[in-house]
Short mmCIF file of C-alpha atoms in Angstrom, two decimals:
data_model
loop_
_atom_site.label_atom_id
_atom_site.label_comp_id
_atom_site.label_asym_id
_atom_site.label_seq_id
_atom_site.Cartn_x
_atom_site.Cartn_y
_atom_site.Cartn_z
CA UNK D 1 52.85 91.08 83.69
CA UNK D 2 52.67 94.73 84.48
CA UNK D 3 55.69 97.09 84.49
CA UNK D 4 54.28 100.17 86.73
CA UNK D 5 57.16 102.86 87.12
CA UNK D 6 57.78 106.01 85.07
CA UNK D 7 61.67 104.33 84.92
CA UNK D 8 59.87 101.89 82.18
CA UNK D 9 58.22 104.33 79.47
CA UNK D 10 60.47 105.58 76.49
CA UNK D 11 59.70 108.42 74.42
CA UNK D 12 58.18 106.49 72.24
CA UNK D 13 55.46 104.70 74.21
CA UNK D 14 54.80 108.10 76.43
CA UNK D 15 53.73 109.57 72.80
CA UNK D 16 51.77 106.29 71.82
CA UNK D 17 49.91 106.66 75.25
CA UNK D 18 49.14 110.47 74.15
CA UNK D 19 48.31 109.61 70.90
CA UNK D 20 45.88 106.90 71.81
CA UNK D 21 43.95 109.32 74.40
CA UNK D 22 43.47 112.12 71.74
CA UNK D 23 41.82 109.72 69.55
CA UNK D 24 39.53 108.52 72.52
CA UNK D 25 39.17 104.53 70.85
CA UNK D 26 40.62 102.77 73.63
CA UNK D 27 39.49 103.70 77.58
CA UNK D 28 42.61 104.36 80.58
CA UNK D 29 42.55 101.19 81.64
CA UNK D 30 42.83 99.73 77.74
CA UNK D 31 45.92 101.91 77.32
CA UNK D 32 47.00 101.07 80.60
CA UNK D 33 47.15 97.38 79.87
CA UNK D 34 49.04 97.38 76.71
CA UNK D 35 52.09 99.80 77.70
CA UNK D 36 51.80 97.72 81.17
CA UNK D 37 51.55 100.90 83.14
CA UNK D 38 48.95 102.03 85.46
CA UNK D 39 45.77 103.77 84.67
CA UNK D 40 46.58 106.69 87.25
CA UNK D 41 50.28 107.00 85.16
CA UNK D 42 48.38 107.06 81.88
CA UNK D 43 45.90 110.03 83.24
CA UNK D 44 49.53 112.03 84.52
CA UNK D 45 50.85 111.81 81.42
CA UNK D 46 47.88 113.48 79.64
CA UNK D 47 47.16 115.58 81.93
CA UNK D 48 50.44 117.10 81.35
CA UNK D 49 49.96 117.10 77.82
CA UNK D 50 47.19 119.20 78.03
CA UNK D 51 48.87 121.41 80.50
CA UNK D 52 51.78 121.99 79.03
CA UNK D 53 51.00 121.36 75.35
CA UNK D 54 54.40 118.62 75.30
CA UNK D 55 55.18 115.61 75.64
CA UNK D 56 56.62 114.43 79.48
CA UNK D 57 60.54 114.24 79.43
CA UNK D 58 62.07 110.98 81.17
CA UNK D 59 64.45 112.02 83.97
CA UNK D 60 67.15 109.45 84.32
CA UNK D 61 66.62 107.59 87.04
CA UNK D 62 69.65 107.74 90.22
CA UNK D 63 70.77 110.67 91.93
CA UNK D 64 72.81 113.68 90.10
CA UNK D 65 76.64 113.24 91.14
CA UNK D 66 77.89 115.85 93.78
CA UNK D 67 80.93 117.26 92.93
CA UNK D 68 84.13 116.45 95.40
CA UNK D 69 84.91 118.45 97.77
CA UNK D 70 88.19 120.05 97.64
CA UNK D 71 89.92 118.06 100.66
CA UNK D 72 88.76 114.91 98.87
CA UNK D 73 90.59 115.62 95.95
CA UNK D 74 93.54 116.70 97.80
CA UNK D 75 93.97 113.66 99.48
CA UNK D 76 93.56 112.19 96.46
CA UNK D 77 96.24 113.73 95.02
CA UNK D 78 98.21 113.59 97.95
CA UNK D 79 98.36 109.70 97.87
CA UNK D 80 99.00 109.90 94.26
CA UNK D 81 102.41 111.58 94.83
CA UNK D 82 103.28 109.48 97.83
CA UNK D 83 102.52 106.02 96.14
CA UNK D 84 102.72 106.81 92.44
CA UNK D 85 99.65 104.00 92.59
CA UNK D 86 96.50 103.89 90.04
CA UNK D 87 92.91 105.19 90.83
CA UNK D 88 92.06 101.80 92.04
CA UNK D 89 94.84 101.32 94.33
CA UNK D 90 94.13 104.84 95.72
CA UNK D 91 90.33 103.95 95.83
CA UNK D 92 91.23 100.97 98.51
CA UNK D 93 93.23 102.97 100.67
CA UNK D 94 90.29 106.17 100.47
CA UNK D 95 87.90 103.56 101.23
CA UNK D 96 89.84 102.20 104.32
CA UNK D 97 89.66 105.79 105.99
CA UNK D 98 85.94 105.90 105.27
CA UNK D 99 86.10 107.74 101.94
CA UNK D 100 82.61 106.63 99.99
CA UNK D 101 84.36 107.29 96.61
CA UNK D 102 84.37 104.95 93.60
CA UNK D 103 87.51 104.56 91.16
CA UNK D 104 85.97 106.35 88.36
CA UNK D 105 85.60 109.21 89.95
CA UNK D 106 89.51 108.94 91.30
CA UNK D 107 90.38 108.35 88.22
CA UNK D 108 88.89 111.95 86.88
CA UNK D 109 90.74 113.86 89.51
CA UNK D 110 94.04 112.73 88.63
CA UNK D 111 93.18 113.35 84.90
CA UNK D 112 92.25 116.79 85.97
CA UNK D 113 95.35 117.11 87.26
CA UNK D 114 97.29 115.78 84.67
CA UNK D 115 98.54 112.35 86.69
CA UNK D 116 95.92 110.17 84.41
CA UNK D 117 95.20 109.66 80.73
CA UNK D 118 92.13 107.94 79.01
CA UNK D 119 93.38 104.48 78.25
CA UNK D 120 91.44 102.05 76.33
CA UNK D 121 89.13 99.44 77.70
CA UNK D 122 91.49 96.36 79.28
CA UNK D 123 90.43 92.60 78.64
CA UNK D 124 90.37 91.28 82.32
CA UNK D 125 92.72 87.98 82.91
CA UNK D 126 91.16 84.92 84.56
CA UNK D 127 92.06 85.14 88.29
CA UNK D 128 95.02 83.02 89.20
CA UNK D 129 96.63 81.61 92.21
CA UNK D 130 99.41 83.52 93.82
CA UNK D 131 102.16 80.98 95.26
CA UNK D 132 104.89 81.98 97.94
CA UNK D 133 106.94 81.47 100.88
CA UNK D 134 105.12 81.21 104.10
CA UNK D 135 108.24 82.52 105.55
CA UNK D 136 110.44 85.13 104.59
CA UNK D 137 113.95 84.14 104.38
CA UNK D 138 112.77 80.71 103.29
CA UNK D 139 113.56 81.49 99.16
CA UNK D 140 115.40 85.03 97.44
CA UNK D 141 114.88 85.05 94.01
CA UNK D 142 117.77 87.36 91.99
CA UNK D 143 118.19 88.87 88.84
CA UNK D 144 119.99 91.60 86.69
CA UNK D 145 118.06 93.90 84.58
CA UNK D 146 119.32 96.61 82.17
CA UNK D 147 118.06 99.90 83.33
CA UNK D 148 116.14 101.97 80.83
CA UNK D 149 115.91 105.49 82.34
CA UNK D 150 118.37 107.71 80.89
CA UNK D 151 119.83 108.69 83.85
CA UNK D 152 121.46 105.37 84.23
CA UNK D 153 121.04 103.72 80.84
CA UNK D 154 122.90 100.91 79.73
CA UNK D 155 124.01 100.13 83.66
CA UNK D 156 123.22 96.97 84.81
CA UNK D 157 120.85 96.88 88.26
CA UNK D 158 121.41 93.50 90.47
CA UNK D 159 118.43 92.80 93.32
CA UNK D 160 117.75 90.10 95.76
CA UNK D 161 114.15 89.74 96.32
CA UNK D 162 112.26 87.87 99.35
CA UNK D 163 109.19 85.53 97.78
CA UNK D 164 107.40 85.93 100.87
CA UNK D 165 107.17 89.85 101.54
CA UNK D 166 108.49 90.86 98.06
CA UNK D 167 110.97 92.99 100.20
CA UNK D 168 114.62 93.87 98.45
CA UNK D 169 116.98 92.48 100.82
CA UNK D 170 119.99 93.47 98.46
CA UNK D 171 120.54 95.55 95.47
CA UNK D 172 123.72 96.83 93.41
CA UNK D 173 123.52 98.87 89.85
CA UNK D 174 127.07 98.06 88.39
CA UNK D 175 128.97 98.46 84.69
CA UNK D 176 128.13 94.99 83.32
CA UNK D 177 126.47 91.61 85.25
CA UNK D 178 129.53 89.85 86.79
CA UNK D 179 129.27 86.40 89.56
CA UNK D 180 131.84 88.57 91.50
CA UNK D 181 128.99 91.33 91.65
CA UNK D 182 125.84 89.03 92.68
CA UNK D 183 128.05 87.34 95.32
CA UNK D 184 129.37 90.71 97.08
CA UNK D 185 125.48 92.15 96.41
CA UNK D 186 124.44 88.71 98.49
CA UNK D 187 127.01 89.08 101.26
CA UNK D 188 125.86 92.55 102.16
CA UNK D 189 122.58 90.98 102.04
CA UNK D 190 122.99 88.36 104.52
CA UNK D 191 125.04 90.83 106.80
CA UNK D 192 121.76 92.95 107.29
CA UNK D 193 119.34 90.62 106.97
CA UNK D 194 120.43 87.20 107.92
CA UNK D 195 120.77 84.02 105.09
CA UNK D 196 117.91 82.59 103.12
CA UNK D 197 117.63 79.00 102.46
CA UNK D 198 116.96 78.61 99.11
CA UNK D 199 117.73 81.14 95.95
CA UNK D 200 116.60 81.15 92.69
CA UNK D 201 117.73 82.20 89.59
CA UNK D 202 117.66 81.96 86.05
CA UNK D 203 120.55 79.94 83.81
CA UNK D 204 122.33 83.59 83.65
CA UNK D 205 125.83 82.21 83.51
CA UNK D 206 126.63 85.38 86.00
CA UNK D 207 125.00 82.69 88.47
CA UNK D 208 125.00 79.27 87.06
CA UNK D 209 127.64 77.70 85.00
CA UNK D 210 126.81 75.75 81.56
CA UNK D 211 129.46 77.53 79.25
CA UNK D 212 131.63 79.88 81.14
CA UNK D 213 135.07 79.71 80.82
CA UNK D 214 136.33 80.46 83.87
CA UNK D 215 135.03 78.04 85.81
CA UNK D 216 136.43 75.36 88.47
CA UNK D 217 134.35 72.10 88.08
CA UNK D 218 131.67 73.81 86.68
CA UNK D 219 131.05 76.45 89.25
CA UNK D 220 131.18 80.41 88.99
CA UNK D 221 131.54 82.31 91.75
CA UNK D 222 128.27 82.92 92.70
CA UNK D 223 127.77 78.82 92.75
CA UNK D 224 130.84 78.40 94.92
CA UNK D 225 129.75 80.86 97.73
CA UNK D 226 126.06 79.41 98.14
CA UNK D 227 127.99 76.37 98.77
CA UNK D 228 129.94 77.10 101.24
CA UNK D 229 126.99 79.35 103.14
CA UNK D 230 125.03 76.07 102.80
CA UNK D 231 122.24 77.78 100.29
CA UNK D 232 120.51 76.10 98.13
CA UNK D 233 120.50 77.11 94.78
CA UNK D 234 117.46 76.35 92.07
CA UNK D 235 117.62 77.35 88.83
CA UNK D 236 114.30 78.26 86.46
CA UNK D 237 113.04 76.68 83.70
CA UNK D 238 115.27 77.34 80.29
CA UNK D 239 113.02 80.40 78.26
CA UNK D 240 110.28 80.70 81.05
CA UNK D 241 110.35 83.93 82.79
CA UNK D 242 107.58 83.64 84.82
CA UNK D 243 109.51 81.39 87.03
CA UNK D 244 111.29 84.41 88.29
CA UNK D 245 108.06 86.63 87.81
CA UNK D 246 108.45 87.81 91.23
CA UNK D 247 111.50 89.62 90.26
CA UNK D 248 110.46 90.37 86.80
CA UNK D 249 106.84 92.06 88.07
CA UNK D 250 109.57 94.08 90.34
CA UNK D 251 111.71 95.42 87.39
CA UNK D 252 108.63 96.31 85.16
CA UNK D 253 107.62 98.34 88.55
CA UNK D 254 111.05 99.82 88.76
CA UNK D 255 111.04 101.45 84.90
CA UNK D 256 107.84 102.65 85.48
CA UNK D 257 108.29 104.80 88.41
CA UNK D 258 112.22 105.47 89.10
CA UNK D 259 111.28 108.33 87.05
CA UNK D 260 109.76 109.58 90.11
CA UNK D 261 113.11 109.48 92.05
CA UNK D 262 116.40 111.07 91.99
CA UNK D 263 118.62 107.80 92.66
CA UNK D 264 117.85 104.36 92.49
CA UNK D 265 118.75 104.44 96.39
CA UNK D 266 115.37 106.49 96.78
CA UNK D 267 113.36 104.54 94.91
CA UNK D 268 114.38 101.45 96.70
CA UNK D 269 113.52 103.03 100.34
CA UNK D 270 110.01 103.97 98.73
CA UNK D 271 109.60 100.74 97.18
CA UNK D 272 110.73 99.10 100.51
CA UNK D 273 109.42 101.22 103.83
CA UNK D 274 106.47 103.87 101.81
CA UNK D 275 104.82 101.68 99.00
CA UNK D 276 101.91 99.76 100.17
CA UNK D 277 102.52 96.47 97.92
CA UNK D 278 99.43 95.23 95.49
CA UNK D 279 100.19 92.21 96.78
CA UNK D 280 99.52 92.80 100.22
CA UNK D 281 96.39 94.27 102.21
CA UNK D 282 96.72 97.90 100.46
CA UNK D 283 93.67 99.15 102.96
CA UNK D 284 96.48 98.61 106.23
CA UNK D 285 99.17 100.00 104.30
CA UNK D 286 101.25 96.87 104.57
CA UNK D 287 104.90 97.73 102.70
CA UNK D 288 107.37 95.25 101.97
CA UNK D 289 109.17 96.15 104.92
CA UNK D 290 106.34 95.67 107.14
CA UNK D 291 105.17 92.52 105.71
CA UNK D 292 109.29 90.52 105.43
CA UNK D 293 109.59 91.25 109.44
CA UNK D 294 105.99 89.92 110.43
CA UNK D 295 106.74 87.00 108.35
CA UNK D 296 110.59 86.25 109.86
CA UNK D 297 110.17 82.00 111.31
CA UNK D 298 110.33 82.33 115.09
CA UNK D 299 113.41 81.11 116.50
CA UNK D 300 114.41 79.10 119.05
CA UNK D 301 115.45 81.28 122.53
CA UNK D 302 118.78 80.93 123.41
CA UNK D 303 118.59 81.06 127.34
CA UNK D 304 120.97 81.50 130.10
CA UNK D 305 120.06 78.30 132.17
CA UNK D 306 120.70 80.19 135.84
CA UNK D 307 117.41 82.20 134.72
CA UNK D 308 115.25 79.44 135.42
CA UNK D 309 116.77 78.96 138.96
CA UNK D 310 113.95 81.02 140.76
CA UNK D 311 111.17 80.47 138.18
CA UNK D 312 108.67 77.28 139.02
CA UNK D 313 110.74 75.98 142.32
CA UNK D 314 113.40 75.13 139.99
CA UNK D 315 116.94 75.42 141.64
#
């Protein structure tokens, strides 16, 4: 099968094909046939051999990249600062506005500008199913973490996270992890954003009593109050973190980028109302925020009955 196209011919072959015409044993169309290029390509290239006394010089094939304009790469770094996001979360909200711009390319700006460095080639993980809530308000999940940033190291951070939106309903940074804490964390919670049905949290004994001391019947604090609100509590699996990865994935975000910040109260607004979440449709800009009241169950309409008196004939 023939291969016609300069694309095809190495250096090699091109001086084989040369070669073969200066010692005048095989005709065009015999040379043509065993480098599986055309007699009228075998005639260019020695003709240009004899012109030019060389050997013809393969041009990669594919257009030379443009540089960026300017304004590109100021909007690139523009959305760097506002989201603190990689080159490929930038590269879906670029696209979105009608950027033509690929990642790589992203990705050399903010190195240029000192916001990226070279990192090794990552293994890619198997895709995998993401589970939540249909509805937000249907399950919290709630942890403590240790915070790392120096600022506030060695206080403890409390947060009450929505499955559905991954919005923070309710957050606290406090001395040590107490049930006293996560319960008056919660009721400020449920004061500004109603109560979910379900939380979950790990066997912390800050939330769920095995060996505390203080406890009455077995309950802390915490336990106590989600019974009398009527919420359901469900505890994860002993040693498996990824029950509560929700939360965890949120922490992991948090050290990385409170850096950013000058309290944890302004990271939590940008994390909350600025931050389009990975999780989400980046390209619409869909925050947490955005996404936790679009996903709120409908209610039922409580409605004065006299309203209907003059709707339908109904008196």
């Amino acid at each position: 099968m023939k291969r016609y196209g300069r694309s095809m011919l190495s250096e090699d072959q091109i001086k084989w094909i040369v070669n073969a015409k200066l010692e005048g044993k095989l005709t065009n169309r015999e040379i043509a046939s065993v480098q599986g290029v055309s007699t009228r390509r075998v005639q260019q290239l020695y003709s240009e051999y004899k012109r030019n006394g060389t050997l013809h010089v393969q041009k990669k094939a594919g257009r030379h990249k443009q540089p960026l304009p300017e304004q590109v790469k100021y909007e690139i770094i523009k959305l760097y600062k506002m989201y603190r996001a990689n080159s490929s979360y930038i590269g879906k909200i670029l696209r979105a506005k009608g950027y033509s711009i690929d990642n790589n390319r992203i990705n050399q700006v903010l190195k240029e500008a000192g916001f990226a460095m070279s990192e090794p080639k990552k293994w890619h993980r198997k895709k995998w199913i993401r589970y939540e809530r249909e509805h937000s308000n249907s399950l919290w999940h709630v942890d403590w973490h240790e915070i790392k940033d120096p600022r506030w190291k060695g206080l403890w951070l409390i947060v009450y996270e929505d499955d559905s939106s991954r919005f923070i309903v309710g957050y606290g940074v406090y001395p040590t992890p107490t049930s006293k804490y996560s319960v008056d964390v919660l009721k400020k919670a449920i004061e500004k954003y109603g109560k979910p049905e379900e939380i979950l949290s790990d066997h912390g004994t800050t939330f769920y009593a095995v060996e505390s001391d203080e406890r009455d019947k077995g309950l802390t604090e915490f336990e106590k109050f989600l019974i009398k609100e009527k919420i359901t509590l469900i505890v994860g699996r002993v040693d498996h973190p990824q029950t509560n990865g929700k939360v965890e994935k949120f922490f992991d975000i948090f050290e990385k980028k409170v850096k950013f910040f000058n309290s944890v109260d302004e990271f939590m607004n940008w994390y909350n109302f600025i931050r389009p979440h990975g999780a989400f449709d980046i390209e619409r800009l869909e925050t947490p925020a955005v996404i936790y009241y679009k996903r709120l169950p409908k209610r039922e309409v409580i409605m004065d009955p006299t309203l209907l008196e003059n709707i339908g004939g109904v008196k």
